[in-house]
Amino acid sequence: SFDVVLKEAGATKIAVIKAIREITGLGLVEAKALADNGGNIKENVSSDEANEIKAKLEEAGATIELA
């Protein structure tokens, strides 16, 4: 299993926040805090799901790491 970790939101932070909210179901404040500070987006997900989430967030402009 993998953890999807946000390293940096990048220049398009609003798009990244929207993607985080879509993926996690978090509220605006929590998603903004993740975008500002980085951290785990999802934990213990399958390889396929991790890659899907990574692709969505990178498309929005974020820097992602799978751990």
Coordinates of C-alpha atoms in Angstrom, one line a residue, residues 2-41:
F2 CA 1.0 3.6 -0.6
D3 CA 0.7 7.0 1.0
V4 CA 0.1 10.0 -1.3
V5 CA 2.1 12.9 0.0
L6 CA 1.7 16.5 -1.2
K7 CA 5.1 18.2 -1.3
E8 CA 4.2 21.5 -2.8
A9 CA 1.0 23.0 -4.2
G10 CA 2.8 25.0 -6.9
A11 CA 1.6 28.1 -8.7
T12 CA -2.0 27.0 -9.2
K13 CA -2.9 26.5 -5.5
I14 CA -6.7 27.0 -6.1
A15 CA -6.8 24.2 -8.6
V16 CA -4.8 22.0 -6.2
I17 CA -7.2 22.8 -3.3
K18 CA -10.2 21.9 -5.5
A19 CA -8.5 18.6 -6.4
I20 CA -7.7 17.8 -2.7
R21 CA -11.4 18.5 -1.8
E22 CA -12.6 16.3 -4.6
I23 CA -10.3 13.4 -3.7
T24 CA -10.6 13.6 0.1
G25 CA -13.9 15.2 0.8
L26 CA -12.3 17.6 3.2
G27 CA -13.7 21.1 3.8
L28 CA -12.2 24.2 2.3
V29 CA -10.2 25.2 5.4
E30 CA -8.7 21.7 5.8
A31 CA -7.8 21.4 2.1
K32 CA -6.2 24.9 2.1
A33 CA -4.1 23.9 5.1
L34 CA -2.9 20.8 3.3
A35 CA -2.1 22.9 0.2
D36 CA -0.2 25.5 2.2
N37 CA 1.7 23.1 4.4
G38 CA 1.9 19.8 2.5
G39 CA 1.2 16.4 4.0
N40 CA -0.6 13.1 3.5
I41 CA -3.5 13.3 1.1

